[in-house]
Coordinates of C-alpha atoms and ligand atoms in Angstrom, one line a residue:
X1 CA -105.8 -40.2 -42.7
X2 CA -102.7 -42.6 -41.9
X3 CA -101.5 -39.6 -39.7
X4 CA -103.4 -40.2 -37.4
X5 CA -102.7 -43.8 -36.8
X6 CA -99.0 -42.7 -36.0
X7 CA -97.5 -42.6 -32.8
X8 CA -96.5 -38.6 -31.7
X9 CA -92.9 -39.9 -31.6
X10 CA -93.2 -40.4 -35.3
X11 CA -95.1 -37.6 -36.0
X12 CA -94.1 -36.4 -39.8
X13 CA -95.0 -32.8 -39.1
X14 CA -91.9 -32.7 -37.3
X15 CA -88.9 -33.5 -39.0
X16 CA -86.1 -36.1 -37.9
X17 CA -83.1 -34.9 -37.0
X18 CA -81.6 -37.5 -39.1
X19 CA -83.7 -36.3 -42.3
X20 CA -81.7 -34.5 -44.7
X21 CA -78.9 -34.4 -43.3
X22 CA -76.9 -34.7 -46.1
X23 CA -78.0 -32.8 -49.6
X24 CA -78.4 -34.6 -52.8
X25 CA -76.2 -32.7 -55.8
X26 CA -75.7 -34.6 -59.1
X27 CA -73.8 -32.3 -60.2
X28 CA -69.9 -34.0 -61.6
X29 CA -68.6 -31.2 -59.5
X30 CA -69.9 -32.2 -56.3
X31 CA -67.7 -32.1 -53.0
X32 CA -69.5 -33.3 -50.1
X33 CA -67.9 -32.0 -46.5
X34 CA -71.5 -33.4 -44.7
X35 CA -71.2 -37.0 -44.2
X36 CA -69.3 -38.3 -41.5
X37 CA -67.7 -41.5 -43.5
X38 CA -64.9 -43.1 -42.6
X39 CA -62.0 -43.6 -45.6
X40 CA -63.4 -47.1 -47.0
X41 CA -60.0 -47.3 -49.7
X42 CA -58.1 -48.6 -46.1
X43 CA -61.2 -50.9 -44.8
X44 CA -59.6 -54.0 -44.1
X45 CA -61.6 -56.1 -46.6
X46 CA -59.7 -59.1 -46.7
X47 CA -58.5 -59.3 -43.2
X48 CA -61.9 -59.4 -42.1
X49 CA -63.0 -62.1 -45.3
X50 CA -60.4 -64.4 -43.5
X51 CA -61.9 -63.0 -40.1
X52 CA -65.1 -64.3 -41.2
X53 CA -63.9 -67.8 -42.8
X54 CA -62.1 -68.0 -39.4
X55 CA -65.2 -68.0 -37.2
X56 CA -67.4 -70.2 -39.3
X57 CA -64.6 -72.9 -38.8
X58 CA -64.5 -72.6 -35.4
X59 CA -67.8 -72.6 -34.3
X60 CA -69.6 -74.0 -37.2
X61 CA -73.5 -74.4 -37.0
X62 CA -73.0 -73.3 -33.4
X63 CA -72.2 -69.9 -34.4
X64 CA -75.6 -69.2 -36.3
X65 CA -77.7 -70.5 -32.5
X66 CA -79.5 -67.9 -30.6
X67 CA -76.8 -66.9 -28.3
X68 CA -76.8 -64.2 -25.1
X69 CA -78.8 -61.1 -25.2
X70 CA -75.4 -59.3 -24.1
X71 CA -73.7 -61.0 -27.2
X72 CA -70.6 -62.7 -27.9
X73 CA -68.3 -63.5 -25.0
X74 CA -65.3 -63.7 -26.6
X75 CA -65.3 -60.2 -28.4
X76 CA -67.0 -59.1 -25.1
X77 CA -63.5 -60.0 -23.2
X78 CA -61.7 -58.3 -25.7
X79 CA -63.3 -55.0 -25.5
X80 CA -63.3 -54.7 -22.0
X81 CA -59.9 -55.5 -21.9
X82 CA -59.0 -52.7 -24.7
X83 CA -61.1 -49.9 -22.8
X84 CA -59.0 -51.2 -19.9
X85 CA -55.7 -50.3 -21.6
X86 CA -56.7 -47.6 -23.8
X87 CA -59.3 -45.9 -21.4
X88 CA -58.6 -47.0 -17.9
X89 CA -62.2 -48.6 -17.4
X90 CA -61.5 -51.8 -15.1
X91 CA -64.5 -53.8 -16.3
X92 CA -64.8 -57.5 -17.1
X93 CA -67.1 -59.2 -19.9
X94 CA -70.4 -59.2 -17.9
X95 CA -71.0 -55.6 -18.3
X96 CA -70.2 -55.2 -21.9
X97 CA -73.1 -55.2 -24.1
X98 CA -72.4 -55.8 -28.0
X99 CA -74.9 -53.3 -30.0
X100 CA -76.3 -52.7 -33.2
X101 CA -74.1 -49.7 -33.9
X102 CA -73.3 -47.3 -31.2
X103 CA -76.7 -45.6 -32.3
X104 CA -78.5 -48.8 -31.1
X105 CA -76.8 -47.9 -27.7
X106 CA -77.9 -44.2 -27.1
X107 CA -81.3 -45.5 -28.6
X108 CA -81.4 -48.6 -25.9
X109 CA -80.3 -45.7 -22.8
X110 CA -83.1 -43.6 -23.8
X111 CA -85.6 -46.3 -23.6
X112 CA -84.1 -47.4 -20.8
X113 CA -84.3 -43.8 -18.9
X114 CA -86.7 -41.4 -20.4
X115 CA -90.3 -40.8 -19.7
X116 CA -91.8 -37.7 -21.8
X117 CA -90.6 -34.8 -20.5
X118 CA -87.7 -36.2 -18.4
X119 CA -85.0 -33.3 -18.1
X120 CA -82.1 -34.0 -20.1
X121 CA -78.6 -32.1 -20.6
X122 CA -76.6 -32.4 -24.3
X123 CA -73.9 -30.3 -25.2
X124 CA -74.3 -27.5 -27.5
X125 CA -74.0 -28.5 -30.3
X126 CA -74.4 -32.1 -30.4
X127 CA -74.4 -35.4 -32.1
X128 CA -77.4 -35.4 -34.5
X129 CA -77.7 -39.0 -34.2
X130 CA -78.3 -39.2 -30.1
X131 CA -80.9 -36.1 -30.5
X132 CA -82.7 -38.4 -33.2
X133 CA -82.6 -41.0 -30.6
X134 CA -83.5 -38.9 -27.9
X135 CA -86.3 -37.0 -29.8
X136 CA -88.0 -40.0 -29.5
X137 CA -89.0 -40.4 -25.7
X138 CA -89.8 -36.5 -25.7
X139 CA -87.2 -35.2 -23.5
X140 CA -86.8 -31.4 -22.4
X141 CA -83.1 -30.5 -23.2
X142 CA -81.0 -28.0 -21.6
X143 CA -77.8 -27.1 -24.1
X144 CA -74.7 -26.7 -22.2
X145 CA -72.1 -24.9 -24.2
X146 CA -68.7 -26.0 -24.8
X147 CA -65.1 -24.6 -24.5
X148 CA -62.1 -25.8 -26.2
X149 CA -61.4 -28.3 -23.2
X150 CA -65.0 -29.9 -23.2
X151 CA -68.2 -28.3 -21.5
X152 CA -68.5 -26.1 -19.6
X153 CA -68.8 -27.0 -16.7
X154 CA -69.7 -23.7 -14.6
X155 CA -73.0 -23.3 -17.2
X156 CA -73.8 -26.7 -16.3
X157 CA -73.7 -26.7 -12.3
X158 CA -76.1 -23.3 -13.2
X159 CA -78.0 -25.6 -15.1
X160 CA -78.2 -28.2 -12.4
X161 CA -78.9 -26.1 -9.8
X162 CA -81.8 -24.3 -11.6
X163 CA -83.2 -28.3 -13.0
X164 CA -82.5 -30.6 -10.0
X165 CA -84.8 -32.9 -11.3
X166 CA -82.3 -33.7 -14.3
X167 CA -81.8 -37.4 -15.3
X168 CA -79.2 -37.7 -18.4
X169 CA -76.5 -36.0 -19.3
X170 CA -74.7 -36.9 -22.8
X171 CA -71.8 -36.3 -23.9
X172 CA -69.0 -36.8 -26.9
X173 CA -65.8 -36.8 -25.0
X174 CA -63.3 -37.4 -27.5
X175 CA -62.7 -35.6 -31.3
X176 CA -66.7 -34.1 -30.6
X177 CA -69.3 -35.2 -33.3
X178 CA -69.7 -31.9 -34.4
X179 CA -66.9 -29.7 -33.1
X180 CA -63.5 -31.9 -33.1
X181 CA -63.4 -30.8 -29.2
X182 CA -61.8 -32.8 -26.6
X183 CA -62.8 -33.1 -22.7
X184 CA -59.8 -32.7 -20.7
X185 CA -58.7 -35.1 -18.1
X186 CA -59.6 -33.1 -15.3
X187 CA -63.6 -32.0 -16.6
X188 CA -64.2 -35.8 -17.2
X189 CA -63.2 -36.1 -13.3
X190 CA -64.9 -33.1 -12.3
X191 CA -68.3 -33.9 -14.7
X192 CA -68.2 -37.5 -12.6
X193 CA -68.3 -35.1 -9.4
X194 CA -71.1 -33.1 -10.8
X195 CA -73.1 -36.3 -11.7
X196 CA -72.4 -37.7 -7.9
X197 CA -73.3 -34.5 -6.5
X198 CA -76.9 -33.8 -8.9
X199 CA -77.5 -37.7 -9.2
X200 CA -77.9 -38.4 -12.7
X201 CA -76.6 -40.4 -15.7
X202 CA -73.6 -39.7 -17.7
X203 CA -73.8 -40.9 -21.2
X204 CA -70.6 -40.7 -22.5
X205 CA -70.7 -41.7 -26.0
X206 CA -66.9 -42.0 -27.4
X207 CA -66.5 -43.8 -31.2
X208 CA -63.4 -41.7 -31.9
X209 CA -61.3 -42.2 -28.7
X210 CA -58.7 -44.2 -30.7
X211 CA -58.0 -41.8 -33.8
X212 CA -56.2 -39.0 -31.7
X213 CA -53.8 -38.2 -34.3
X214 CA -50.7 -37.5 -32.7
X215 CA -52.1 -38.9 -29.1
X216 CA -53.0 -42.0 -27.0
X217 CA -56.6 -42.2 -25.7
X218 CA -57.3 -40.4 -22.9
X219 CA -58.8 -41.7 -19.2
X220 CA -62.7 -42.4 -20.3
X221 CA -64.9 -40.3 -17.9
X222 CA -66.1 -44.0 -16.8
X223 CA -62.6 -44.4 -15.8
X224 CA -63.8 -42.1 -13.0
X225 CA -67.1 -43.5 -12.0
X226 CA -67.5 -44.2 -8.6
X227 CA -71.3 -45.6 -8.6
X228 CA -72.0 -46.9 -11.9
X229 CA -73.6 -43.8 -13.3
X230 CA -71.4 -43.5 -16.5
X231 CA -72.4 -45.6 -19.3
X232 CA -69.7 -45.8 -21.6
X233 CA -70.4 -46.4 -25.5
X234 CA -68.4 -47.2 -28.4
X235 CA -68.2 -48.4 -32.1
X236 CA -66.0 -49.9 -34.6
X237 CA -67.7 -48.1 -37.1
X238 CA -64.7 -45.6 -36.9
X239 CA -61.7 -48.1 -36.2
X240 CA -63.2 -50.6 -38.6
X241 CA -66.1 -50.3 -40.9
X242 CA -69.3 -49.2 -40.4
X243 CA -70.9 -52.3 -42.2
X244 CA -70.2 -54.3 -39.3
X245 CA -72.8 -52.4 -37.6
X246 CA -70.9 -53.2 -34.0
X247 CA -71.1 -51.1 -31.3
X248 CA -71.0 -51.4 -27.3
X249 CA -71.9 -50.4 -24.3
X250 CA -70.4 -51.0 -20.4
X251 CA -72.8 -50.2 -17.7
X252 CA -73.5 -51.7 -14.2
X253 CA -76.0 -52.6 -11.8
X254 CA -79.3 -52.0 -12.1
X255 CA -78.8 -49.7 -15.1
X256 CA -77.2 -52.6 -17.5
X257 CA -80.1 -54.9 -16.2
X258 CA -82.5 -52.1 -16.9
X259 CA -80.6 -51.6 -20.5
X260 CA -80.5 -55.4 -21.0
X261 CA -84.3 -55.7 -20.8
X262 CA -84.8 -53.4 -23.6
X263 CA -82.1 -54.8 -25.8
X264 CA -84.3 -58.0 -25.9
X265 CA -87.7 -57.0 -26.4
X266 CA -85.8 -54.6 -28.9
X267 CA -84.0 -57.1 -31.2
X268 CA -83.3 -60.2 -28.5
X269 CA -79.8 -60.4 -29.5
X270 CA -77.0 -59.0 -31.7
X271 CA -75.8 -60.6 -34.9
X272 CA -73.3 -63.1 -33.1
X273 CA -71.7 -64.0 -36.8
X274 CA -70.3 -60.4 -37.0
X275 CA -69.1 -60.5 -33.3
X276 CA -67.9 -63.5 -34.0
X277 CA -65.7 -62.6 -37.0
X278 CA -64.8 -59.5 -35.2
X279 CA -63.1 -61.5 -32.5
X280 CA -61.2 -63.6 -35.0
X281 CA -60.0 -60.4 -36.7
X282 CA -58.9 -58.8 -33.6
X283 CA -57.1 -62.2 -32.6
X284 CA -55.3 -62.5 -35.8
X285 CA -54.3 -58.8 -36.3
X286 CA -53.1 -55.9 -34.5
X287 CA -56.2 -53.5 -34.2
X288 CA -53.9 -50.7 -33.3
X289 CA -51.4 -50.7 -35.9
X290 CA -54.4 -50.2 -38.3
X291 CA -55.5 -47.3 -36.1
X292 CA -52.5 -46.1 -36.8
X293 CA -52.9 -45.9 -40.6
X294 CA -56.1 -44.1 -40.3
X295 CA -54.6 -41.7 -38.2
X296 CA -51.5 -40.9 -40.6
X297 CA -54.2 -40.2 -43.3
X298 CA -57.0 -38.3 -41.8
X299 CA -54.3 -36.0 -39.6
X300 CA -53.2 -35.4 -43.3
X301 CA -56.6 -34.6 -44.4
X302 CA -57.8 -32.7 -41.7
X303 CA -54.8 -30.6 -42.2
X304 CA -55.3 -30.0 -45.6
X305 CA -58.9 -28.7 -44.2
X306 CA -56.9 -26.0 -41.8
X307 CA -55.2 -24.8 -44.5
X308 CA -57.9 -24.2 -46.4
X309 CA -59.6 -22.3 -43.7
X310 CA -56.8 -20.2 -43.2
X311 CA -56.1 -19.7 -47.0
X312 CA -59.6 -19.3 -48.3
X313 CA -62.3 -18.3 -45.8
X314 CA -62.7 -14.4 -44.5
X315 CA -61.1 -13.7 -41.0
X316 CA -65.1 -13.3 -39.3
X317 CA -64.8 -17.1 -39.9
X318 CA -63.6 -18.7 -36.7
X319 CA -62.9 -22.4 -36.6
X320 CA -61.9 -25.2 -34.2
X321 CA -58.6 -27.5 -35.0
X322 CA -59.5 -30.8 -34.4
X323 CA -56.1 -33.0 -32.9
X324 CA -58.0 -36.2 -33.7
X325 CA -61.4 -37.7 -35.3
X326 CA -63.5 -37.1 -38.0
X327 CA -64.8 -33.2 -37.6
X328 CA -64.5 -29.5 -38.0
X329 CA -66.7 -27.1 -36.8
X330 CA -66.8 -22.9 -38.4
X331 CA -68.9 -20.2 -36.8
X332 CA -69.8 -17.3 -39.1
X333 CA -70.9 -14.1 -38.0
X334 CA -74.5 -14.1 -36.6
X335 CA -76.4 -12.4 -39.9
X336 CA -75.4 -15.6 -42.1
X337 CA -77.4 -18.1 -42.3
X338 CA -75.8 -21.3 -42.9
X339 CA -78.8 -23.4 -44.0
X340 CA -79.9 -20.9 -46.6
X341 CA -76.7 -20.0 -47.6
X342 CA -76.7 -23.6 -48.4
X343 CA -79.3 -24.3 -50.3
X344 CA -79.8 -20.8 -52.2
X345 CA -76.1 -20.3 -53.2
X346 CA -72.9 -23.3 -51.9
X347 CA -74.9 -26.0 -53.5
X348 CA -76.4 -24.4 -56.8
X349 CA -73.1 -22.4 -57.8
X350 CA -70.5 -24.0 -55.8
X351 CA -71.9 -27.3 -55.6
X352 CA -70.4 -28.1 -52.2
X353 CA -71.9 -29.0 -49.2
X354 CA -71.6 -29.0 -45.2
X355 CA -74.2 -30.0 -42.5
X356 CA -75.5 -26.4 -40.8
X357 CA -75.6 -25.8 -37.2
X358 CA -79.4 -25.9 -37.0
X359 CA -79.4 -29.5 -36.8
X360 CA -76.9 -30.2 -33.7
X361 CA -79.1 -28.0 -31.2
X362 CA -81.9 -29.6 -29.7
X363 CA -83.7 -26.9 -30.6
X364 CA -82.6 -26.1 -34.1
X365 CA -81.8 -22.4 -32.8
X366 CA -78.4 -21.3 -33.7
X367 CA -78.1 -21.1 -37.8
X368 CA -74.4 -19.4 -37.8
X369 CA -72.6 -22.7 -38.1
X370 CA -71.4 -25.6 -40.0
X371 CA -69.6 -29.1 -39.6
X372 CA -67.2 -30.0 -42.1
X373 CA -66.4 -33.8 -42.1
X374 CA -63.1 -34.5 -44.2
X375 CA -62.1 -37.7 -43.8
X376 CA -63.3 -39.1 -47.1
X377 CA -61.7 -36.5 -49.3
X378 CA -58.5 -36.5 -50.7
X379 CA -56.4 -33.5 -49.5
X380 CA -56.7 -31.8 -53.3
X381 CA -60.4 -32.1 -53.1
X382 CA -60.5 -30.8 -50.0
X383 CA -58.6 -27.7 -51.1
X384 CA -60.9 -27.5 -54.4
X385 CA -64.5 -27.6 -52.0
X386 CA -62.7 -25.4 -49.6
X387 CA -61.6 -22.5 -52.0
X388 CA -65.5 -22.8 -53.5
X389 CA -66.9 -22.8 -50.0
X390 CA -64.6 -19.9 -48.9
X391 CA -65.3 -17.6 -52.3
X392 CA -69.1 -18.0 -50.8
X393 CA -68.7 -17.7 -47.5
X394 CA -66.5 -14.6 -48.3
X395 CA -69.3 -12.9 -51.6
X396 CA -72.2 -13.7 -48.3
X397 CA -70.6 -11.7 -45.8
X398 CA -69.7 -9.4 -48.2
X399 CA -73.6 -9.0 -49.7
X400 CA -74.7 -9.1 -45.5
X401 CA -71.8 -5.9 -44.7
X402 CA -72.1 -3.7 -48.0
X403 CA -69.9 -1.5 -48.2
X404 CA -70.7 2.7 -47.9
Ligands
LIG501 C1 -70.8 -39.4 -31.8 C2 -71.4 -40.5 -32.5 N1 -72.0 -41.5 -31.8 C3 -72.6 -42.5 -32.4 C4 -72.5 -42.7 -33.8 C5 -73.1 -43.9 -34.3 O1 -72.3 -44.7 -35.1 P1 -72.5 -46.3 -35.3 O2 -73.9 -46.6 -35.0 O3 -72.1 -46.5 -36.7 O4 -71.6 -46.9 -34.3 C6 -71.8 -41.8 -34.5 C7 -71.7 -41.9 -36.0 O5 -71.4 -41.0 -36.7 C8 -71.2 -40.7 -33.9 O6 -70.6 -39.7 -34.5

């Protein structure tokens, strides 16, 4: 009955792409490689406590006002001047948008662009979250594969040419929510090209840019926009803590007015006491000597995770190695199924756990593949899960191929 008083973009017949993402085992033994969490032993708890006792003395009763719909200036500054250093973006304050998250961003751009059925490229496979968000307006997606140095770009000038009529095209340019892939230099130039050439909308969607392990961030692909078609999104969920629930956008023209009109009948403003206290933190301490510690330890977890790969899992396994960010991505021979392997055997007699490939295409098609996150793990779990994972993996492909 209630059903039917439910929006379709809610409809519960169709699952969320968010929706069990990440599978409950109570089970002592329990090694999770599914959510993407950052390492919270090296938040910066009290840096940010005095962060926070900073910015209430400064601004006092001011600082809990109704401020800007874009958000707080100061922090504002600051960002666009760190994506001019780090990513080569020449922007000021007045195009920066603080967010709720970078999920509120991709959330506010498909509000901002999408009618139902509006023609939309992702990369395949891609970030759950913006497919979530997306799902929402009814899009039709066109999956663009990727290649170890970003999409490809030949599939998606097919793809163009065949859709003209596409709008949107979103991508994760830096240490790939799922893959660990990274765009190189000269696709982020040539996808600005492509975007010129087809008219649409890049969404380039970047919260790991900073934690290249051995690397400095690369040009963003906004660095090459010529007509403020690339909207450029970010977090500190990654380089800070997720808590904060900070993320931000730079856009231009009549797109960031477009954007800015959503983002107030959406929430009016972001929470100015966080941005606030953000800015005193970043003032008071060096962002990027942080960075660095959470660089040292998850380029030591994730290569505990290629190890383990190469030590435990059958050579049919193939496997990307991540240089940077949060993710690895394995591809199994096409008869496994990674969501039932899952749920009939890792979880109940390994009691480990990954996030399967079904829920990073658009439409929920390819089932041979799974991300492993492992930057919450110490390395010897890591091993542990991964030696339980691999002795499944291995007895599956071995039950799929018997032998004659
Ligand atoms: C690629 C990507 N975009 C956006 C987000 C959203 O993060 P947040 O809203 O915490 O900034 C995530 C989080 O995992 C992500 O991986």
């Amino acid at each position: 009955m209630m059903k039917d008083l439910l929006a379709q973009r809610v409809n519960p017949d169709v699952p969320s792409a968010l929706s069990g993402l990440f599978p409950k085992d109570d089970d002592p033994r329990a090694i999770s490689f599914a959510a993407g969490s950052p390492n919270e032993d090296l938040f910066p708890v009290q840096a940010m406590h005095t962060a926070f006792d900073t910015a209430m003395i400064n601004h006092g009763a001011h600082l809990f006002q109704y401020q800007t719909s874009q958000g707080n200036a100061d922090l504002r500054d600051q960002l666009a001047r760190r994506i001019g250093k780090w990513g080569q973006v020449q922007t000021t304050r007045d195009h920066v948008v603080l967010t709720v998250g970078g999920q509120q961003a991709l959330e506010l751009v498909a509000k901002t662009l999408l009618n139902p059925g509006d023609e939309v490229v992702v990369e395949a496979p891609s970030y759950v979250g913006a497919l979530a968000a997306f799902d929402l307006y009814a899009p039709t997606y066109y999956g663009v594969p990727l290649q170890n140095d970003g999409i490809d770009l030949n599939a998606l000038e097919d793809t163009l040419k065949q859709h003209p009529n596409i709008k949107l095209l979103y991508t994760v340019p830096d240490y790939h929510n799922p893959t660990g892939i990274t765009m190189s230099v000269a696709k982020r130039q040539q996808l600005v090209a492509l975007a010129n050439k087809y008219d649409f909308v890049i969404l380039e969607d970047s919260p790991y840019r900073d934690l290249g392990y051995e690397h400095l961030p690369l040009p963003a692909v906004k660095a090459f926009d010529t007509e403020g078609r690339v909207i450029f999104v970010s977090s500190m969920s990654k380089i800070l803590m997720p808590g904060l629930r900070t993320g931000w956008m730079v856009a231009d023209g009549g797109l960031l007015t477009a954007i800015l009109r959503a983002r107030q009948a959406s929430d009016l403003e972001a929470n100015n006491i966080v941005h606030a206290a953000i800015d005193a933190y970043l003032t008071a301490n060096d962002l990027d000597a942080h960075v660095d510690i959470l660089k040292a330890d998850y380029q030591r977890k994730c290569a505990a995770m290629i190890q383990s790969l190469e030590d435990y899992f059958p050579d049919e396994a193939t496997f990307t190695r991540p240089d940077g960010g949060f993710f690895d991505w394995v591809t199994l021979p096409e008869e496994l199924d990674a969501d039932a392997l899952l749920s009939d055997t890792i979880i109940p007699q390994a009691h480990v756990s990954y996030v399967p490939s079904t829920n990073f295409y658009p439409d929920r098609n390819v089932r041979n593949g799974f991300r492993l996150s492992f930057t919450g793990l110490a390395p010897e779990t890591i091993d542990e899960g991964m030696h339980r994972l691999g002795d499944q993996i291995k007895a599956a492909l071995h039950a799929a191929k018997p032998v004659v």
